[in-house]
Coordinates of N, CA, C and O and ligand atoms in Angstrom, one line a residue:
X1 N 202.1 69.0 96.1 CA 203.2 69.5 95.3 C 203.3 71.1 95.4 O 202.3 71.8 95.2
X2 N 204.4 71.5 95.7 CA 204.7 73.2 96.0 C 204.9 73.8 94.7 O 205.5 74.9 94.8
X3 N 204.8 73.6 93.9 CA 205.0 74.1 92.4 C 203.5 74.4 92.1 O 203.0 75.5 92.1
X4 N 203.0 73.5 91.9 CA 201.2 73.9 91.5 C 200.8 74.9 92.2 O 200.7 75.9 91.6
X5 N 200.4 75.1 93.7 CA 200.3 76.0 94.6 C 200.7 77.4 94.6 O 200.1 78.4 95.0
X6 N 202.2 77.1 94.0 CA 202.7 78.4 93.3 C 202.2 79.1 91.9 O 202.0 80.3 91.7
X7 N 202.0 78.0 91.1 CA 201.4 78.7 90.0 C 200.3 79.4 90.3 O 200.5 80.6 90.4
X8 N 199.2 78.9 90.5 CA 197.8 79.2 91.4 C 198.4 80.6 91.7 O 197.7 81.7 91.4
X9 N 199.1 80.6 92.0 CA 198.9 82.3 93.0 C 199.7 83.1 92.2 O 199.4 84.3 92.4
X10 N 201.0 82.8 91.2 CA 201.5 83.7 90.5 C 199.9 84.3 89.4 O 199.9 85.4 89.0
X11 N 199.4 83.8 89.3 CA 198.4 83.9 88.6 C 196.9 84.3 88.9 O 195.9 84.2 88.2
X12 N 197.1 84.9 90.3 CA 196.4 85.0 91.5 C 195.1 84.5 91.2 O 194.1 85.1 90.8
X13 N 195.2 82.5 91.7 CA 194.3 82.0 91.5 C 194.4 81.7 92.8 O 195.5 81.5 93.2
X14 N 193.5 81.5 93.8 CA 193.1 80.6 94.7 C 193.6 79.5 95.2 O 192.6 78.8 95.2
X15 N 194.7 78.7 95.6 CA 195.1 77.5 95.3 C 194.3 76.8 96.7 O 194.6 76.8 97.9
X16 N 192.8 76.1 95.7 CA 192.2 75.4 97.0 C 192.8 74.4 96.5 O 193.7 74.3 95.6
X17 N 192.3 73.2 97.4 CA 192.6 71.9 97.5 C 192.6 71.1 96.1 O 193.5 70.7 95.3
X18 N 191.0 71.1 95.9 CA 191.1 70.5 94.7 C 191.9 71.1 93.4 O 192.5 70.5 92.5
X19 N 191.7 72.6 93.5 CA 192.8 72.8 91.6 C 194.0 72.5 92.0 O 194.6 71.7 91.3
X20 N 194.5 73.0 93.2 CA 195.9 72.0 93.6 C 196.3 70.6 92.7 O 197.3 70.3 92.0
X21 N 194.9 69.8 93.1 CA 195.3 68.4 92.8 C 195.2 68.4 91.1 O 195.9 67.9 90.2
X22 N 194.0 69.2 91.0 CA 193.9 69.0 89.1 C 195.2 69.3 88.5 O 195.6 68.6 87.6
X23 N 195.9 70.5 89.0 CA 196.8 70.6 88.3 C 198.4 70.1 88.3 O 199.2 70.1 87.5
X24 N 198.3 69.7 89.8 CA 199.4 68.4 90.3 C 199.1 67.0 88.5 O 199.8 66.6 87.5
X25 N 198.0 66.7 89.0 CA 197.4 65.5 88.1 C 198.3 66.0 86.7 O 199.3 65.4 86.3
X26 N 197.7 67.0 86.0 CA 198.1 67.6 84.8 C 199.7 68.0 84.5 O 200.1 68.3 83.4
X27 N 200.3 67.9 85.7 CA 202.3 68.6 85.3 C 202.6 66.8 85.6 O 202.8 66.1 84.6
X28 N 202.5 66.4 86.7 CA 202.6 65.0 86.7 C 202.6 64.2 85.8 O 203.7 63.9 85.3
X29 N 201.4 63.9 85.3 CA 201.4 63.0 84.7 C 201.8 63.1 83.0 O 201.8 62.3 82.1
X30 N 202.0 64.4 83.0 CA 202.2 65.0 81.5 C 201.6 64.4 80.3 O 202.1 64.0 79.3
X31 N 199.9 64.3 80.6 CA 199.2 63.8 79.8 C 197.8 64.5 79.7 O 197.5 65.1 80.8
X32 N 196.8 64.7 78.7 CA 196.0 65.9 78.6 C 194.6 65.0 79.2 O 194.6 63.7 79.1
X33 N 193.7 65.5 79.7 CA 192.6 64.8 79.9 C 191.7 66.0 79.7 O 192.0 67.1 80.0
X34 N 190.5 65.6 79.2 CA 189.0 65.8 79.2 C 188.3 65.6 80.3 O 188.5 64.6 81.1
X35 N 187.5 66.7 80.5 CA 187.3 66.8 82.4 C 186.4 65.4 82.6 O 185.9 65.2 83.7
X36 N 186.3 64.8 81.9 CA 185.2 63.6 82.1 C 186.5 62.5 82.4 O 186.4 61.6 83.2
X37 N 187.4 62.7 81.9 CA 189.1 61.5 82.2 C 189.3 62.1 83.2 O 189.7 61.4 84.1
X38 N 189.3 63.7 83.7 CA 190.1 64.1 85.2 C 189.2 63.7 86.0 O 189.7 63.3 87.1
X39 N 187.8 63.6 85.9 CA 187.3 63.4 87.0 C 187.2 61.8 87.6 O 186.5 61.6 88.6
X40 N 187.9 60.8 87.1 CA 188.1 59.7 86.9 C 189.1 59.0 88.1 O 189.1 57.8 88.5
X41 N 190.1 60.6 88.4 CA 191.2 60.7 89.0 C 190.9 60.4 90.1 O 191.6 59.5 90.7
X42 N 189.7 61.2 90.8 CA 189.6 61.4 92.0 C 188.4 60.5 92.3 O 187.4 60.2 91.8
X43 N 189.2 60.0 94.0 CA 189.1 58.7 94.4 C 186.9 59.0 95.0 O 186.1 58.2 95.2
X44 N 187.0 60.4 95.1 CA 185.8 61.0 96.1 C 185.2 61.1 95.0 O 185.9 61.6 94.1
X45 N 183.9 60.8 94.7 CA 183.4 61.3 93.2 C 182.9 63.4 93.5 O 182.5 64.1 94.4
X46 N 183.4 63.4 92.1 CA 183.7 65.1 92.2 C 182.5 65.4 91.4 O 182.2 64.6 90.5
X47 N 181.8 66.3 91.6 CA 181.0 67.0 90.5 C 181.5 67.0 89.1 O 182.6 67.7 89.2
X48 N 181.3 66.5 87.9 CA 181.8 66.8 86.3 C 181.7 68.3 86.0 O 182.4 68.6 85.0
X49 N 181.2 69.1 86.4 CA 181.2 70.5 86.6 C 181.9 71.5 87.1 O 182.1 72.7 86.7
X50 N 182.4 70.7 88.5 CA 183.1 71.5 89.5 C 185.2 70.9 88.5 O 186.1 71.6 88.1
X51 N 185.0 69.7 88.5 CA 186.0 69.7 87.1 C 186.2 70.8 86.1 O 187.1 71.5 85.9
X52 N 185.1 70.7 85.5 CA 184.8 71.2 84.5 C 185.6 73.2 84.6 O 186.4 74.0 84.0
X53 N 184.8 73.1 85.6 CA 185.0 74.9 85.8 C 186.5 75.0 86.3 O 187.1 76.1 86.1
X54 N 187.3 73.9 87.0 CA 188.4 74.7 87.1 C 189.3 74.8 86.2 O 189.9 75.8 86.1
X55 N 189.5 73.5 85.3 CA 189.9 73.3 83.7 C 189.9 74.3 83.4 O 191.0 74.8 83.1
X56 N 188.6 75.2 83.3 CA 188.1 76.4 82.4 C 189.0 77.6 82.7 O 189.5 78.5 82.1
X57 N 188.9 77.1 84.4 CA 189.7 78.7 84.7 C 191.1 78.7 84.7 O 191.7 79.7 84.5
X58 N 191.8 77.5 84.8 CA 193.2 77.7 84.5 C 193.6 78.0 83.2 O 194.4 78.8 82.8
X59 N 192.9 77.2 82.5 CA 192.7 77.9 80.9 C 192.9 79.1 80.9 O 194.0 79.7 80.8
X60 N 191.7 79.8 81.2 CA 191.7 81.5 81.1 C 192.6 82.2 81.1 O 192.9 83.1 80.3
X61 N 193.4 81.6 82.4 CA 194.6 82.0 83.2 C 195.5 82.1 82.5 O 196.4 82.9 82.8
X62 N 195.6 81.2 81.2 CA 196.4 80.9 80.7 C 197.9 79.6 81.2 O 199.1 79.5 80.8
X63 N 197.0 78.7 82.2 CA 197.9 77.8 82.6 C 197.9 76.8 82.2 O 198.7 76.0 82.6
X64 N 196.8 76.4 81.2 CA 196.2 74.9 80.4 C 196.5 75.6 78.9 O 196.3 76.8 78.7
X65 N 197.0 74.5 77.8 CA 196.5 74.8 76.8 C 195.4 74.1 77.0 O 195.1 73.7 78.2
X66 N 194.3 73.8 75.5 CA 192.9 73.0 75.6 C 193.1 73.1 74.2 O 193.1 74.2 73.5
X67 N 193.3 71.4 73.5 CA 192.7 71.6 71.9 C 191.5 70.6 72.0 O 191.4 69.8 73.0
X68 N 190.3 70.6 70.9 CA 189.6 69.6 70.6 C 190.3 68.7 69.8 O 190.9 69.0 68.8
X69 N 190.3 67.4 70.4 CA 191.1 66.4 70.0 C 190.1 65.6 68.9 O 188.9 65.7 68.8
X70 N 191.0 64.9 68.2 CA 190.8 64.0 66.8 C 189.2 63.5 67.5 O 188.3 63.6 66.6
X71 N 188.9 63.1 68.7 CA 188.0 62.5 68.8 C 186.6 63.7 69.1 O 185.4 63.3 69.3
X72 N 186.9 64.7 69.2 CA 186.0 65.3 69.2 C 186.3 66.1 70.8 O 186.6 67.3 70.9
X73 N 186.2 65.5 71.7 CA 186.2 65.6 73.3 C 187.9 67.1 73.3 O 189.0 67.2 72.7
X74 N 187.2 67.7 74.2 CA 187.8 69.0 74.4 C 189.4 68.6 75.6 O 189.2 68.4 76.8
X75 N 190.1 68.6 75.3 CA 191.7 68.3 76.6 C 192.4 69.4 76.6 O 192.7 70.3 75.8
X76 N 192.6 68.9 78.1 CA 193.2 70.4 78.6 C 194.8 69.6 79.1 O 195.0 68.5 79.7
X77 N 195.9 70.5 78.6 CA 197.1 69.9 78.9 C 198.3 71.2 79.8 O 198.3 72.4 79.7
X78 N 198.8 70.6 80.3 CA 199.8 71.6 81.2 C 201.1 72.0 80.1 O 201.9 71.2 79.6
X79 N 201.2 72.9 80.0 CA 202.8 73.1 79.1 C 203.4 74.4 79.7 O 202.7 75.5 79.6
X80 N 204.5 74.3 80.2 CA 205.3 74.9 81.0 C 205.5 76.5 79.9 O 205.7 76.6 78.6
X81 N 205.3 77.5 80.7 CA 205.4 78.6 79.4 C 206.8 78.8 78.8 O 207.9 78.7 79.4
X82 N 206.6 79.0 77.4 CA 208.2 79.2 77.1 C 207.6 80.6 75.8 O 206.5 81.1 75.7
X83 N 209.0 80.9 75.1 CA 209.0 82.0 74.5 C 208.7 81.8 72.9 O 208.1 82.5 72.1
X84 N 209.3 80.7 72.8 CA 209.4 80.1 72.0 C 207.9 79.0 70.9 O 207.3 78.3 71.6
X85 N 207.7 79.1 69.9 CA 206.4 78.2 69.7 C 206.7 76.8 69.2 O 207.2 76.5 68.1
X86 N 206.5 76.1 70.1 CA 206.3 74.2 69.7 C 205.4 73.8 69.7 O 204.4 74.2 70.3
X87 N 205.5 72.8 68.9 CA 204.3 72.1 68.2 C 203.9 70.8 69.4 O 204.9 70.8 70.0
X88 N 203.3 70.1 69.8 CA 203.3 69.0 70.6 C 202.3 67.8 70.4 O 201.1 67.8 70.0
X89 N 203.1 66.8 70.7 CA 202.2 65.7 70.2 C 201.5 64.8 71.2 O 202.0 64.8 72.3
X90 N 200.5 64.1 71.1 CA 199.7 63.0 71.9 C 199.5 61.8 71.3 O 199.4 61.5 70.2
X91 N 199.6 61.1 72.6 CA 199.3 60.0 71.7 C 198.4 59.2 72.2 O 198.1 59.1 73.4
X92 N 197.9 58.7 71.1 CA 196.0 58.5 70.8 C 195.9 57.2 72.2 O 195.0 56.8 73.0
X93 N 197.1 56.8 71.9 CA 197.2 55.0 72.9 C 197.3 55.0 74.4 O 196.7 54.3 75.2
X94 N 198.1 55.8 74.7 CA 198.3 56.0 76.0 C 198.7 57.7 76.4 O 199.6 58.1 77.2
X95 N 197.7 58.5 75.6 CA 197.6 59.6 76.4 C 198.7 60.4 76.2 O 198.4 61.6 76.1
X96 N 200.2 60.1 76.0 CA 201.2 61.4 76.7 C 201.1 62.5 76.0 O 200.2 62.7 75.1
X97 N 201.7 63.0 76.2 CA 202.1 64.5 75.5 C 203.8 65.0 75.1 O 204.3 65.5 76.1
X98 N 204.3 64.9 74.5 CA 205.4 65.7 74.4 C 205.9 66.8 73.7 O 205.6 66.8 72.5
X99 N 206.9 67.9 74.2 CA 207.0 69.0 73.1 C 207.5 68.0 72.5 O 207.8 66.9 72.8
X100 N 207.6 68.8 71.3 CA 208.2 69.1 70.0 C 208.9 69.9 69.9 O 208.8 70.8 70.8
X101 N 210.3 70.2 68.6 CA 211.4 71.1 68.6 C 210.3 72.6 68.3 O 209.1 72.5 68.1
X102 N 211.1 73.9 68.5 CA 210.0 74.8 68.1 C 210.1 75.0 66.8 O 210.8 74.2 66.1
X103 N 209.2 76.2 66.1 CA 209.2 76.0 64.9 C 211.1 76.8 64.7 O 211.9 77.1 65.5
X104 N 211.2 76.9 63.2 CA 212.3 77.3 63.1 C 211.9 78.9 62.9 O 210.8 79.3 62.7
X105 N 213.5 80.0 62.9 CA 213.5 81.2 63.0 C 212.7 81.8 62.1 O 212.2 82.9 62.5
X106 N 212.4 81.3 61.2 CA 212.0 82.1 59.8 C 210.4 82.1 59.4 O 209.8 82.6 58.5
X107 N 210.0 81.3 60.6 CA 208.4 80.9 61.0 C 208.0 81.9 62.3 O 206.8 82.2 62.6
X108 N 208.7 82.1 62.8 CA 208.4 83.0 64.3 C 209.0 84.6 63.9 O 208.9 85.7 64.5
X109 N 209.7 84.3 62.7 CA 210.1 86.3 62.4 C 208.7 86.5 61.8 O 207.9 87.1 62.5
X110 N 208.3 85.9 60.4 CA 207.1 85.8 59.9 C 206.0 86.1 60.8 O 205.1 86.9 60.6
X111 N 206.1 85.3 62.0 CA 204.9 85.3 62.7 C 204.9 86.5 63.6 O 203.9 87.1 63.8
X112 N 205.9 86.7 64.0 CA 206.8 88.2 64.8 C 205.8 89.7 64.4 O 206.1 90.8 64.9
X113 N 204.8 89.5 63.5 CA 204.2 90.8 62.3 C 203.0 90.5 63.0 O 202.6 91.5 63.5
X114 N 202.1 89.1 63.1 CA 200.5 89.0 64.0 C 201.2 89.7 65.2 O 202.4 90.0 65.3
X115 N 200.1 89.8 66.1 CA 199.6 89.5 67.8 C 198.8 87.9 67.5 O 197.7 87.6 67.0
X116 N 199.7 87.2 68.2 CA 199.0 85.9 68.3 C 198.7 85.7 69.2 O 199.7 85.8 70.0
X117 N 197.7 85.4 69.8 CA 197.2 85.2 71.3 C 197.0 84.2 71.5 O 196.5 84.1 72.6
X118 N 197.2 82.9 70.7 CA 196.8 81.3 70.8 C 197.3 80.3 70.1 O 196.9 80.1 69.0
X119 N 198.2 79.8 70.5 CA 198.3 79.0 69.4 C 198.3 77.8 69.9 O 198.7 77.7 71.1
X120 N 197.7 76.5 69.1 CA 197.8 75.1 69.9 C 198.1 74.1 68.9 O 197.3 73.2 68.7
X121 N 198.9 74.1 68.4 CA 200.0 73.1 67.3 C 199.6 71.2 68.0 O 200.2 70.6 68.9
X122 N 198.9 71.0 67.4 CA 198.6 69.3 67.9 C 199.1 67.9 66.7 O 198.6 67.6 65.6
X123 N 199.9 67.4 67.3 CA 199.7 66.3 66.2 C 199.3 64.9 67.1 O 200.0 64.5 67.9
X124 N 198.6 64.6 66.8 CA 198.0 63.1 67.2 C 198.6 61.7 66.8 O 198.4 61.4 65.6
X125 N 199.2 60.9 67.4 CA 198.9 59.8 66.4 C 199.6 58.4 67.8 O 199.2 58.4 69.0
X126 N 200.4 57.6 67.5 CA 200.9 56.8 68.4 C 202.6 56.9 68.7 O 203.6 56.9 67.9
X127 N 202.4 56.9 69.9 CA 204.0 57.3 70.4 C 205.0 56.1 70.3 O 204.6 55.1 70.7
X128 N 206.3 56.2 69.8 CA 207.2 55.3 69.8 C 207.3 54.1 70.8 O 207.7 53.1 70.3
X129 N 206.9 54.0 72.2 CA 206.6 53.0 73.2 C 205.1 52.3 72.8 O 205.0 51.1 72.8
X130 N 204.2 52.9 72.5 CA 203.4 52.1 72.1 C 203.2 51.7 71.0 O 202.2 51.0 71.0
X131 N 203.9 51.8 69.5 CA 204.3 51.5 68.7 C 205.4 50.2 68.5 O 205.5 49.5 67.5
X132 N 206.2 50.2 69.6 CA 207.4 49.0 69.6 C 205.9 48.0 70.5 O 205.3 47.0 70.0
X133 N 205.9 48.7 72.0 CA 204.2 47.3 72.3 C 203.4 46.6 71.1 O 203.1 45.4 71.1
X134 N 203.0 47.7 70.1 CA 202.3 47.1 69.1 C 202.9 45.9 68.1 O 202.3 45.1 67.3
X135 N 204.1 46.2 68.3 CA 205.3 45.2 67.5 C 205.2 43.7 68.5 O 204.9 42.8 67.8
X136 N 205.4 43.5 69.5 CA 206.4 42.5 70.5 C 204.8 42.0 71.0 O 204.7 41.1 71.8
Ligands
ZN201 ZN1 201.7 56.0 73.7

């Protein structure tokens, strides 16, 4: 994918083969994984470390968010940057991720007075598709 490769380098990261693919994996599939679920991905068994560390660095980069999830285990998810602050949700059943509306005006003027350097707004729980599965 020519989009990942791009990021990588706007961000003057290296775009070797493998973060290529981690982060193909990560816009793709628009679902957060724990380097122990990315390394799962790949068909060649990968070092959990060599995972581990590039997670870490696109993080840095600021190209992953990363919250500690409900279950404890650390996920790292792709979210396209915007200007704006949204909240985003997962779901515990099958993984996805989706934004959420942002907050409203009167939350981001308020907030307009910090320097926030982080924010990772998570709500957990079960997504509408696996919700109606759990019905039928
Ligand atoms: Zn689901």
């Amino acid at each position: 994918m020519e989009r990942s490769s791009e990021i990588l380098k706007e961000n003057y990261i290296r775009p070797t083969r493998l973060r290529v693919q981690v982060l193909n994996i990560l816009i793709s599939s628009e679902q957060s994984f724990s380097s122990t679920e990315m390394r799962h991905y790949f068909e060649e068994v990968q070092d959990r470390v060599t995972i581990y560390r590039i997670l870490n660095l696109l993080y840095e980069a600021g190209i992953l968010e990363r919250t500690v999830d409900t279950d404890g285990a650390i996920r790292y998810f792709y979210c396209a940057k915007n200007t704006t602050l949204s909240p985003s949700f997962r779901c515990l059943s099958c993984g996805m991720i989706a934004q959420l509306s942002p907050l409203p005006d009167f939350y981001q003027y308020e907030l307009g007075k910090y320097q926030v350097d982080r924010a990772v707004l998570l709500f957990s729980g079960i997504c509408e598709d696996c919700k109606n599965k759990e019905l039928t």
